[in-house]
XYZ file of C-alpha atoms in Angstrom:
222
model
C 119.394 108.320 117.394
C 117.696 110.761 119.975
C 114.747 108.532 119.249
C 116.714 105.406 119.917
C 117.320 106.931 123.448
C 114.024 107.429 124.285
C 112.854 104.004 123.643
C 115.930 102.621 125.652
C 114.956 104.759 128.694
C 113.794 102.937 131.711
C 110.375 102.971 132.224
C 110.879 104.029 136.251
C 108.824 107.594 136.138
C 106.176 106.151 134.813
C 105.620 103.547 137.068
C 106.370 105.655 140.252
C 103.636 108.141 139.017
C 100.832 105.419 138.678
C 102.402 104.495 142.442
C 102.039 107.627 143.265
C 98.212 108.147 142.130
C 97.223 104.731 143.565
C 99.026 104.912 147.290
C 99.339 109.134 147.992
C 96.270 109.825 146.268
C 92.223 110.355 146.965
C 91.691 106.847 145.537
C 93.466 105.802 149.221
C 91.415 108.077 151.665
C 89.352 106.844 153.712
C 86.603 109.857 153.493
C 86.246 109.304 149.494
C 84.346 106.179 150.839
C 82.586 107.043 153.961
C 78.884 105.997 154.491
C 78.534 109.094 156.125
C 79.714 110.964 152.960
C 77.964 108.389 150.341
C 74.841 107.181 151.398
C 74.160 108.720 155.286
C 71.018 110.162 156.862
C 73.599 114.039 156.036
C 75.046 112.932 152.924
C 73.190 115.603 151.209
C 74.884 118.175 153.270
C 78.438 116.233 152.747
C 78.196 115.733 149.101
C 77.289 119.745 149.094
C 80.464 120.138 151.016
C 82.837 118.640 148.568
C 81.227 119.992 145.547
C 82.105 123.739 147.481
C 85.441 123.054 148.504
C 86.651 120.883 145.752
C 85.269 123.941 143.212
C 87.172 126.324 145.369
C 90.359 124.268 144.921
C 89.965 123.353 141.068
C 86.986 125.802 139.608
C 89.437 128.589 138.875
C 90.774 129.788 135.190
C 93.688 129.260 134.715
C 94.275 126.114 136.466
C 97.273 123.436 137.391
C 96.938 122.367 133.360
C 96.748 125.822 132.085
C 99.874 127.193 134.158
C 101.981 124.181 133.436
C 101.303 123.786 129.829
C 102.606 127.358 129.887
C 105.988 126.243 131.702
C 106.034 122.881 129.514
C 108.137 122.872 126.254
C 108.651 119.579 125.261
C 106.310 118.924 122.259
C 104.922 115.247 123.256
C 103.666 116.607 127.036
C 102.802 119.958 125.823
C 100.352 118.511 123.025
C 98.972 116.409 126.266
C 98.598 119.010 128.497
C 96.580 121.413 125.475
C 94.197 118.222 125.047
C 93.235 118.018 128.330
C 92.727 121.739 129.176
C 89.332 121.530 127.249
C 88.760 118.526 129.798
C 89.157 119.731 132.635
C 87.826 123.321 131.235
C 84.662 120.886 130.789
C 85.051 119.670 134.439
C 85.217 123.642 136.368
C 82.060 124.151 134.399
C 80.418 121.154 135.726
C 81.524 121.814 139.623
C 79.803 125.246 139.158
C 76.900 123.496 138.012
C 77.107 121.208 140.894
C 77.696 123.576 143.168
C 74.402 125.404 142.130
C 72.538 122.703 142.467
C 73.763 121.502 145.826
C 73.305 124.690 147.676
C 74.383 126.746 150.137
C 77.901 125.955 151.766
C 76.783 123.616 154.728
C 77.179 125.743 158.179
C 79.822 124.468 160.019
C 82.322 125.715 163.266
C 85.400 127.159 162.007
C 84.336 127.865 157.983
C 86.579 130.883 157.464
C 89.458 129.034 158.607
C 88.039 126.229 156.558
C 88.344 128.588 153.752
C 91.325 130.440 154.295
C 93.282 126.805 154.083
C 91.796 126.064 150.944
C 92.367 129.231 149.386
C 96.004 128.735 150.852
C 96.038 125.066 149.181
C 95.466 127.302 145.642
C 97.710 129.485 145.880
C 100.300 126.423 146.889
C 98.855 124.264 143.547
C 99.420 127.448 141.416
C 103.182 128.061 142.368
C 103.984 124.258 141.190
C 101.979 124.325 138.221
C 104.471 127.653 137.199
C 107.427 126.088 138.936
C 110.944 126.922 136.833
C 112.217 123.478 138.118
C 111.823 121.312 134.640
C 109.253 118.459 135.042
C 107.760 119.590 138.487
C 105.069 121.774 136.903
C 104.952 118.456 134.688
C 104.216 116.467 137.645
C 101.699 118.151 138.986
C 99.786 118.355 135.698
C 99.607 114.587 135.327
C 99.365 114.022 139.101
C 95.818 116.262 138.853
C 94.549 114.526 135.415
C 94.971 110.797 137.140
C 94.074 111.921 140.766
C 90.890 114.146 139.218
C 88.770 110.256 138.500
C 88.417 109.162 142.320
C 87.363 112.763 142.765
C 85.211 113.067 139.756
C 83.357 109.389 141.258
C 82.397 111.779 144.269
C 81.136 114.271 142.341
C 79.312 111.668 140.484
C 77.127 110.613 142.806
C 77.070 114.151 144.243
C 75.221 115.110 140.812
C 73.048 112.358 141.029
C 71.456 113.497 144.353
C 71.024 116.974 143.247
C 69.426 116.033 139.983
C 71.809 117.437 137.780
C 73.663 115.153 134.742
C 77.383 114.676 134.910
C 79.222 115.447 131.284
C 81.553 112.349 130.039
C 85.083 112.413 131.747
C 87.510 113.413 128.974
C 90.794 113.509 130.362
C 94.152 111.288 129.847
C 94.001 108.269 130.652
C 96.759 106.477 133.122
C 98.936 104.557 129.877
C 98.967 108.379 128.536
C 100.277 110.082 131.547
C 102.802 107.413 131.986
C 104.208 107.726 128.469
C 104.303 111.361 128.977
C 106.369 110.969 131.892
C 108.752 108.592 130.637
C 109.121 110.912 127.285
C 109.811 113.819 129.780
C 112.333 112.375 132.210
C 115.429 112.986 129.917
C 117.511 113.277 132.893
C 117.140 112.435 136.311
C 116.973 115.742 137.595
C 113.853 115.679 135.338
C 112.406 112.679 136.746
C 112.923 113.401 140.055
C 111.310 116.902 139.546
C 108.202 114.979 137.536
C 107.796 112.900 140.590
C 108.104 115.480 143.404
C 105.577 117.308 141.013
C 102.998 114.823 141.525
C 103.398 113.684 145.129
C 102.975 117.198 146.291
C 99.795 117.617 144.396
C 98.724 114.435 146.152
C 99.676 116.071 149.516
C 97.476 119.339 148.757
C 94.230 116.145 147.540
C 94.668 114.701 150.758
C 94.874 117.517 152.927
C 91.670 118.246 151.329
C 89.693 115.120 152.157
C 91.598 115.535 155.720
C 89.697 119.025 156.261
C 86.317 117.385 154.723
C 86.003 114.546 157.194
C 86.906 116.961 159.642
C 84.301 119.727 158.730
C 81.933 116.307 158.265
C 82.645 115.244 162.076
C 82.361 119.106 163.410
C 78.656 118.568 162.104
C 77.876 115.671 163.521
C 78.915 116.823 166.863
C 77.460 120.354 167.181
């Protein structure tokens, strides 16, 4: 019977995450496909930027998957979250790679406040992923896994002009996070918590790309 329910459940969460991903997320900013960050005279010095920031953000142990698969109890997204923690485990290895190869942090006017608002964008990532508020931890979790591939296409081509090879992308894919979702959302309290989850992992992405096409600008003016 419980089963029954599950397969009679709307199919709402799962659609508003993939919304989510595809309007809130990196895919939609404008910086993940800037000349001047792709293939410009400085995209060397870009590219290098990213790699630095985006490690400082992500390259930590434990991460967003680590603390929420911790707070997540429900068998079905729990045995998701502990197959993509060797993933993205695979991923913070390869950012420290990259960020080896690329370099020294590009110089540019205001980097310890650069820093200090990353390191605050963490700490802010780390307090949803061990929110008590059931499915927000959730949220975030899948919101990083689906939001990680427009990022990880920057970091692509990142490795590719500092000579170093990428290792295959083996995280959840979008049908997986959705069904997760859906199996999650047994009430809407849940669903609404899955969803606020997510979008505020998206906020923390784009305030990202929003301080690297500043820092990218700051450069091209000094």
């Amino acid at each position: 019977m419980a089963s029954t329910a599950r397969t009679d459940r709307p199919q709402g969460i799962g659609e508003t995450l993939a919304a989510l991903v595809a309007e809130n997320g990196s895919v939609g900013h404008p910086y993940c496909e800037a000349p001047a960050l792709l293939h410009g005279d400085h995209n060397a010095r870009n590219l290098a930027d990213v790699a630095h920031f985006v490690c400082l953000l992500h390259g930590r142990y434990p991460g967003v998957i680590e603390l929420a698969a911790q707070r997540v109890t429900d068998p079905i997204p729990r045995a998701l979250l502990h197959r993509a923690g060797p993933g993205f485990a695979a991923e913070r290895a390869f950012l420290a790679r990259l960020v080896v190869a690329a370099g020294p942090i590009p110089s540019t006017l205001g980097q310890a406040r650069s820093e200090a608002a990353v390191i605050g964008q963490t700490h802010a990532l780390a307090t949803l992923a061990q929110s008590e508020r059931n499915g927000c931890a959730l949220g975030a979790a899948l919101a990083l896994v689906l939001d990680w591939r427009p990022i990880r296409g920057v970091l692509d081509i990142a490795a590719q002009r500092f000579g170093i090879q990428p290792p295959p992308l083996e995280l959840p894919v979008l049908k997986d996070a959705m069904a997760v979702a859906v199996d999650a959302a047994t009430t809407p309290g849940i669903e609404r918590a899955i969803a606020f989850g997510a979008q505020q992992l998206l906020i923390q992405h784009r305030g990202l790309w929003d301080l690297l096409e500043t820092r990218e600008m700051a450069r091209r003016e000094a």
